[in-house]
Amino acid sequence: MQIVDSGDTAIVSPDLAQTWMQRWDVQQEHYIADREERFAVIADVVEAALDEVETPVIVDLGCGPGSLSARLRERLPQARIIGIDSDPLLLGLGRVHYGDAIEWADADLAGASWRTHIPDVIHAAVSTTALHWLSSEHLAQLYRDLASLTAPGGVLVNGDHLGLSDQRLQTLAMVVRERRADRAGVRDNEDWRAWWDDILAEPALAGLAQQRAHWIAARDQFTPSAASDGAGMDGARRSANGGSAESAGDGISHDGNGLTVTDHIEMLTAAGYVSAAPLWQVGDDHVLVAIR
């Protein structure tokens, strides 16, 4: 397994990593008022589904700096948790902050290399605000691959802003989400762009920032459309999705793939999951669960 272990992370102090992780959590809540509840629900589902598995293997897709993986580690200390992402700065930050409690794998979910970082059988695949960066074609292939690897009774659990098929209901869902943010008092939190501007200017993280710049340049050279297949989304959802991803970096479209909850359910069942449905929802913020 390829574990992120750069010399640049060795010079990042745990205190500095903790500071940036605290700021990451605050800016993520700017977009996801119920982020901690969403994490807790995902952990509830995984814990209950894998109750009889002695040492479950859990894969965190688009893990970013490991926020979800770390919370799953607290809930399931016996599990083997593998976090997959391709952003060197976020992986480096997570590795310093959370250490070896999580296995860190550098791989692109839009390709096939990520499969070399995980065992032949897994018990759960999880993600939070990350899979909308994949094109519909790449996501369908990812779902097929995950279904083929997941043990019977295992689950895929995805927390994300997922649109509704009916535009009128989607408009109401956006109102619910926005008013929830008002009540939670997260509107004035640091936003995604400010966080990225500041961390890329942090002298102590210059090595990781340089790695990230090289990664973006290489990615854009070969995949200029990055994670978007050009699927349309309504303006309100485009604005809301921008910058909310746990694994998001700059230099790519923030429009997401435009897939609705219904689209995801159809793709998951076509991929080989027995059934799929949202088990938690606030506005258009869902925890979607599929059972193998």
Tab-separated table of C-alpha atoms in Angstrom:
chain	number	residue	atom	x	y	z
A	1	MET	CA	0.000	0.000	0.000
A	2	GLN	CA	1.267	3.455	-0.855
A	3	ILE	CA	1.205	5.531	2.306
A	4	VAL	CA	1.773	9.257	2.233
A	5	ASP	CA	5.122	9.786	3.907
A	6	SER	CA	6.760	12.891	2.571
A	7	GLY	CA	9.722	14.595	4.140
A	8	ASP	CA	7.614	17.727	3.981
A	9	THR	CA	5.225	16.323	6.602
A	10	ALA	CA	8.098	15.594	8.964
A	11	ILE	CA	8.699	19.321	9.478
A	12	VAL	CA	5.037	20.143	10.149
A	13	SER	CA	4.422	20.341	13.876
A	14	PRO	CA	1.382	18.619	15.422
A	15	ASP	CA	0.304	21.957	16.919
A	16	LEU	CA	0.301	23.619	13.497
A	17	ALA	CA	-1.611	20.715	11.966
A	18	GLN	CA	-4.170	20.913	14.767
A	19	THR	CA	-4.665	24.639	14.154
A	20	TRP	CA	-5.331	24.111	10.479
A	21	MET	CA	-7.619	21.147	11.147
A	22	GLN	CA	-9.675	23.238	13.563
A	23	ARG	CA	-10.001	25.926	10.903
A	24	TRP	CA	-10.921	23.236	8.347
A	25	ASP	CA	-13.768	22.024	10.559
A	26	VAL	CA	-15.075	25.566	11.025
A	27	GLN	CA	-15.015	26.403	7.318
A	28	GLN	CA	-16.684	23.107	6.417
A	29	GLU	CA	-19.548	23.948	8.772
A	30	HIS	CA	-20.020	27.171	6.806
A	31	TYR	CA	-21.523	24.879	4.151
A	32	ILE	CA	-22.760	21.964	6.279
A	33	ALA	CA	-24.429	23.210	9.461
A	34	ASP	CA	-25.151	19.649	10.643
A	35	ARG	CA	-21.754	18.268	9.728
A	36	GLU	CA	-21.090	16.607	13.091
A	37	GLU	CA	-24.562	15.065	13.139
A	38	ARG	CA	-24.001	13.800	9.607
A	39	PHE	CA	-20.713	12.223	10.730
A	40	ALA	CA	-22.481	10.640	13.707
A	41	VAL	CA	-25.240	9.193	11.503
A	42	ILE	CA	-22.692	7.714	9.098
A	43	ALA	CA	-20.903	6.123	12.062
A	44	ASP	CA	-24.235	4.828	13.421
A	45	VAL	CA	-24.985	3.088	10.126
A	46	VAL	CA	-21.521	1.586	9.729
A	47	GLU	CA	-21.355	0.425	13.341
A	48	ALA	CA	-24.777	-1.247	13.179
A	49	ALA	CA	-24.234	-2.826	9.759
A	50	LEU	CA	-20.857	-4.298	10.728
A	51	ASP	CA	-21.773	-5.293	14.255
A	52	GLU	CA	-20.845	-8.936	13.706
A	53	VAL	CA	-17.629	-8.292	11.767
A	54	GLU	CA	-14.633	-8.757	14.048
A	55	THR	CA	-12.172	-6.583	12.136
A	56	PRO	CA	-14.030	-4.591	9.476
A	57	VAL	CA	-12.253	-2.897	6.601
A	58	ILE	CA	-13.622	0.581	5.940
A	59	VAL	CA	-12.570	2.703	2.963
A	60	ASP	CA	-13.035	6.484	3.123
A	61	LEU	CA	-13.416	7.768	-0.442
A	62	GLY	CA	-12.060	11.274	-1.008
A	63	CYS	CA	-11.024	11.444	2.635
A	64	GLY	CA	-9.350	14.866	2.474
A	65	PRO	CA	-7.532	15.440	5.787
A	66	GLY	CA	-9.344	12.533	7.433
A	67	SER	CA	-12.238	14.150	9.297
A	68	LEU	CA	-14.673	11.272	8.753
A	69	SER	CA	-12.018	8.574	9.095
A	70	ALA	CA	-10.992	9.938	12.486
A	71	ARG	CA	-14.553	9.909	13.781
A	72	LEU	CA	-15.027	6.348	12.551
A	73	ARG	CA	-11.806	5.382	14.295
A	74	GLU	CA	-13.257	6.665	17.584
A	75	ARG	CA	-16.461	4.671	17.059
A	76	LEU	CA	-14.871	1.469	15.695
A	77	PRO	CA	-11.382	1.175	17.200
A	78	GLN	CA	-11.090	-2.416	15.966
A	79	ALA	CA	-11.578	-1.453	12.303
A	80	ARG	CA	-8.956	-1.064	9.622
A	81	ILE	CA	-9.635	2.332	8.062
A	82	ILE	CA	-8.104	3.338	4.734
A	83	GLY	CA	-8.413	6.940	3.587
A	84	ILE	CA	-8.027	7.570	-0.155
A	85	ASP	CA	-7.419	10.984	-1.670
A	86	SER	CA	-5.120	12.578	-4.223
A	87	ASP	CA	-4.492	16.040	-2.733
A	88	PRO	CA	-0.993	15.953	-1.216
A	89	LEU	CA	-1.571	18.893	1.102
A	90	LEU	CA	-4.736	17.493	2.656
A	91	LEU	CA	-3.218	14.023	2.962
A	92	GLY	CA	-0.082	15.480	4.542
A	93	LEU	CA	-2.096	17.557	6.995
A	94	GLY	CA	-4.203	14.561	7.984
A	95	ARG	CA	-1.222	12.299	8.423
A	96	VAL	CA	0.447	14.721	10.837
A	97	HIS	CA	-2.750	15.365	12.782
A	98	TYR	CA	-4.187	11.831	12.992
A	99	GLY	CA	-1.055	9.755	12.485
A	100	ASP	CA	-1.075	6.030	11.819
A	101	ALA	CA	-4.560	5.436	13.189
A	102	ILE	CA	-5.608	5.788	9.556
A	103	GLU	CA	-3.903	4.226	6.532
A	104	TRP	CA	-3.360	7.016	4.004
A	105	ALA	CA	-3.449	6.166	0.307
A	106	ASP	CA	-2.637	8.586	-2.510
A	107	ALA	CA	-4.862	7.650	-5.450
A	108	ASP	CA	-7.363	9.128	-7.893
A	109	LEU	CA	-10.885	7.713	-7.573
A	110	ALA	CA	-11.532	8.554	-11.226
A	111	GLY	CA	-8.950	5.968	-12.254
A	112	ALA	CA	-8.274	2.355	-11.353
A	113	SER	CA	-5.132	2.706	-9.228
A	114	TRP	CA	-7.050	3.107	-5.951
A	115	ARG	CA	-7.920	-0.589	-6.022
A	116	THR	CA	-4.276	-1.497	-5.455
A	117	HIS	CA	-4.410	0.265	-2.074
A	118	ILE	CA	-7.162	-1.841	-0.533
A	119	PRO	CA	-7.668	-5.573	0.164
A	120	ASP	CA	-9.782	-7.876	-1.977
A	121	VAL	CA	-12.695	-7.697	0.471
A	122	ILE	CA	-14.000	-4.615	2.254
A	123	HIS	CA	-16.998	-4.203	4.552
A	124	ALA	CA	-17.888	-0.542	4.152
A	125	ALA	CA	-17.165	2.323	1.812
A	126	VAL	CA	-17.912	5.787	3.146
A	127	SER	CA	-17.649	9.315	1.841
A	128	THR	CA	-18.699	12.790	2.821
A	129	THR	CA	-19.146	15.695	0.421
A	130	ALA	CA	-16.659	14.300	-2.072
A	131	LEU	CA	-18.243	12.025	-4.679
A	132	HIS	CA	-20.023	14.871	-6.452
A	133	TRP	CA	-16.599	15.791	-7.854
A	134	LEU	CA	-16.626	12.631	-9.993
A	135	SER	CA	-18.239	12.565	-13.420
A	136	SER	CA	-21.302	10.346	-13.727
A	137	GLU	CA	-19.290	7.875	-15.812
A	138	HIS	CA	-16.473	7.660	-13.275
A	139	LEU	CA	-18.920	7.426	-10.375
A	140	ALA	CA	-20.828	4.570	-12.018
A	141	GLN	CA	-17.553	2.671	-12.464
A	142	LEU	CA	-16.556	3.404	-8.865
A	143	TYR	CA	-19.883	2.042	-7.634
A	144	ARG	CA	-19.422	-1.134	-9.714
A	145	ASP	CA	-15.911	-1.653	-8.402
A	146	LEU	CA	-16.979	-1.085	-4.794
A	147	ALA	CA	-19.903	-3.458	-5.121
A	148	SER	CA	-17.573	-6.167	-6.405
A	149	LEU	CA	-15.267	-5.684	-3.413
A	150	THR	CA	-17.861	-5.352	-0.649
A	151	ALA	CA	-18.759	-8.402	1.414
A	152	PRO	CA	-22.423	-9.449	1.520
A	153	GLY	CA	-24.213	-7.301	4.103
A	154	GLY	CA	-21.620	-4.567	3.758
A	155	VAL	CA	-22.605	-0.975	3.074
A	156	LEU	CA	-21.794	2.125	1.106
A	157	VAL	CA	-22.625	5.287	3.059
A	158	ASN	CA	-22.433	8.671	1.350
A	159	GLY	CA	-23.094	11.999	3.068
A	160	ASP	CA	-23.521	14.819	0.556
A	161	HIS	CA	-25.736	17.548	-0.825
A	162	LEU	CA	-27.791	15.530	-3.298
A	163	GLY	CA	-30.443	17.206	-5.400
A	164	LEU	CA	-34.073	16.165	-5.650
A	165	SER	CA	-35.648	15.209	-8.974
A	166	ASP	CA	-38.546	17.652	-8.602
A	167	GLN	CA	-37.330	21.237	-9.013
A	168	ARG	CA	-40.025	22.607	-6.713
A	169	LEU	CA	-39.001	20.227	-3.943
A	170	GLN	CA	-35.353	21.053	-4.580
A	171	THR	CA	-36.098	24.754	-4.141
A	172	LEU	CA	-37.832	24.050	-0.831
A	173	ALA	CA	-34.964	21.790	0.252
A	174	MET	CA	-32.532	24.648	-0.341
A	175	VAL	CA	-34.657	26.922	1.837
A	176	VAL	CA	-34.624	24.337	4.616
A	177	ARG	CA	-30.833	24.006	4.402
A	178	GLU	CA	-30.242	27.751	4.336
A	179	ARG	CA	-32.526	28.436	7.292
A	180	ARG	CA	-30.874	25.634	9.233
A	181	ALA	CA	-27.540	27.372	8.622
A	182	ASP	CA	-29.016	30.635	9.916
A	183	ARG	CA	-30.231	28.969	13.109
A	184	ALA	CA	-26.890	27.220	13.614
A	185	GLY	CA	-25.019	30.515	13.253
A	186	VAL	CA	-22.483	29.247	10.710
A	187	ARG	CA	-23.013	31.877	8.018
A	188	ASP	CA	-20.080	33.979	9.242
A	189	ASN	CA	-17.637	31.063	9.476
A	190	GLU	CA	-14.490	31.240	7.411
A	191	ASP	CA	-15.260	30.065	3.903
A	192	TRP	CA	-13.493	27.575	1.658
A	193	ARG	CA	-11.623	30.106	-0.461
A	194	ALA	CA	-10.274	32.024	2.537
A	195	TRP	CA	-9.042	28.782	4.134
A	196	TRP	CA	-7.228	27.719	0.985
A	197	ASP	CA	-5.725	31.165	0.389
A	198	ASP	CA	-4.332	31.215	3.913
A	199	ILE	CA	-3.002	27.666	4.101
A	200	LEU	CA	-1.226	27.960	0.755
A	201	ALA	CA	0.519	31.051	2.126
A	202	GLU	CA	1.583	29.311	5.373
A	203	PRO	CA	5.424	29.254	5.347
A	204	ALA	CA	5.675	26.047	7.367
A	205	LEU	CA	3.526	24.239	4.775
A	206	ALA	CA	5.397	25.521	1.729
A	207	GLY	CA	6.670	22.046	0.824
A	208	LEU	CA	3.201	20.537	0.807
A	209	ALA	CA	1.843	23.551	-1.055
A	210	GLN	CA	4.484	23.048	-3.750
A	211	GLN	CA	3.603	19.350	-4.043
A	212	ARG	CA	-0.020	20.363	-4.454
A	213	ALA	CA	0.809	22.866	-7.192
A	214	HIS	CA	2.682	20.166	-9.102
A	215	TRP	CA	-0.244	17.743	-8.619
A	216	ILE	CA	-2.736	20.289	-9.987
A	217	ALA	CA	-0.534	21.061	-12.981
A	218	ALA	CA	-0.078	17.376	-13.804
A	219	ARG	CA	-3.756	16.604	-13.352
A	220	ASP	CA	-4.902	19.485	-15.502
A	221	GLN	CA	-2.443	18.533	-18.244
A	222	PHE	CA	-4.047	15.114	-18.668
A	223	THR	CA	-7.609	15.709	-17.431
A	224	PRO	CA	-8.560	19.306	-18.264
A	225	SER	CA	-12.197	18.697	-17.387
A	226	ALA	CA	-11.120	17.371	-13.984
A	227	ALA	CA	-14.023	15.983	-11.962
A	228	SER	CA	-16.915	17.467	-13.869
A	229	ASP	CA	-18.625	15.939	-16.902
A	230	GLY	CA	-20.470	19.179	-17.609
A	231	ALA	CA	-23.761	18.066	-16.111
A	232	GLY	CA	-26.017	21.025	-15.463
A	233	MET	CA	-27.233	22.103	-12.033
A	234	ASP	CA	-29.533	24.862	-10.949
A	235	GLY	CA	-27.832	28.068	-9.858
A	236	ALA	CA	-28.699	27.750	-6.209
A	237	ARG	CA	-27.175	24.292	-5.962
A	238	ARG	CA	-24.053	25.375	-7.853
A	239	SER	CA	-23.498	28.129	-5.314
A	240	ALA	CA	-24.162	25.850	-2.381
A	241	ASN	CA	-21.893	23.042	-3.556
A	242	GLY	CA	-18.942	25.307	-4.273
A	243	GLY	CA	-16.203	24.710	-1.753
A	244	SER	CA	-18.029	22.305	0.521
A	245	ALA	CA	-16.110	19.138	-0.266
A	246	GLU	CA	-13.993	17.386	2.345
A	247	SER	CA	-11.527	16.587	-0.394
A	248	ALA	CA	-11.901	19.661	-2.581
A	249	GLY	CA	-9.001	21.625	-3.949
A	250	ASP	CA	-8.893	24.605	-6.239
A	251	GLY	CA	-8.419	24.606	-9.979
A	252	ILE	CA	-11.462	22.511	-10.846
A	253	SER	CA	-15.126	23.091	-11.497
A	254	HIS	CA	-17.290	23.384	-8.400
A	255	ASP	CA	-20.474	22.470	-10.246
A	256	GLY	CA	-20.524	18.826	-9.194
A	257	ASN	CA	-21.982	16.098	-11.374
A	258	GLY	CA	-25.632	17.171	-11.083
A	259	LEU	CA	-26.846	13.721	-10.025
A	260	THR	CA	-29.981	13.529	-7.902
A	261	VAL	CA	-30.715	11.160	-5.047
A	262	THR	CA	-32.785	9.091	-7.462
A	263	ASP	CA	-29.875	8.953	-9.923
A	264	HIS	CA	-27.536	7.683	-7.207
A	265	ILE	CA	-30.001	5.007	-6.102
A	266	GLU	CA	-30.433	3.766	-9.669
A	267	MET	CA	-26.668	3.719	-10.227
A	268	LEU	CA	-26.034	1.850	-6.971
A	269	THR	CA	-28.594	-0.863	-7.640
A	270	ALA	CA	-27.362	-1.216	-11.218
A	271	ALA	CA	-23.833	-1.625	-9.827
A	272	GLY	CA	-24.838	-4.614	-7.716
A	273	TYR	CA	-26.069	-3.251	-4.383
A	274	VAL	CA	-29.241	-4.973	-3.174
A	275	SER	CA	-31.002	-1.791	-2.120
A	276	ALA	CA	-30.326	1.886	-1.459
A	277	ALA	CA	-32.165	4.742	0.223
A	278	PRO	CA	-31.511	7.946	2.178
A	279	LEU	CA	-31.624	7.295	5.936
A	280	TRP	CA	-31.100	10.904	7.065
A	281	GLN	CA	-31.904	14.224	5.467
A	282	VAL	CA	-31.947	17.953	6.216
A	283	GLY	CA	-33.022	19.889	3.146
A	284	ASP	CA	-30.894	18.502	0.325
A	285	ASP	CA	-28.222	17.228	2.751
A	286	HIS	CA	-28.483	13.426	2.762
A	287	VAL	CA	-26.906	10.310	4.154
A	288	LEU	CA	-27.506	7.777	1.398
A	289	VAL	CA	-27.005	4.111	2.294
A	290	ALA	CA	-26.636	1.130	-0.031
A	291	ILE	CA	-26.529	-2.486	1.173
A	292	ARG	CA	-24.579	-5.183	-0.654
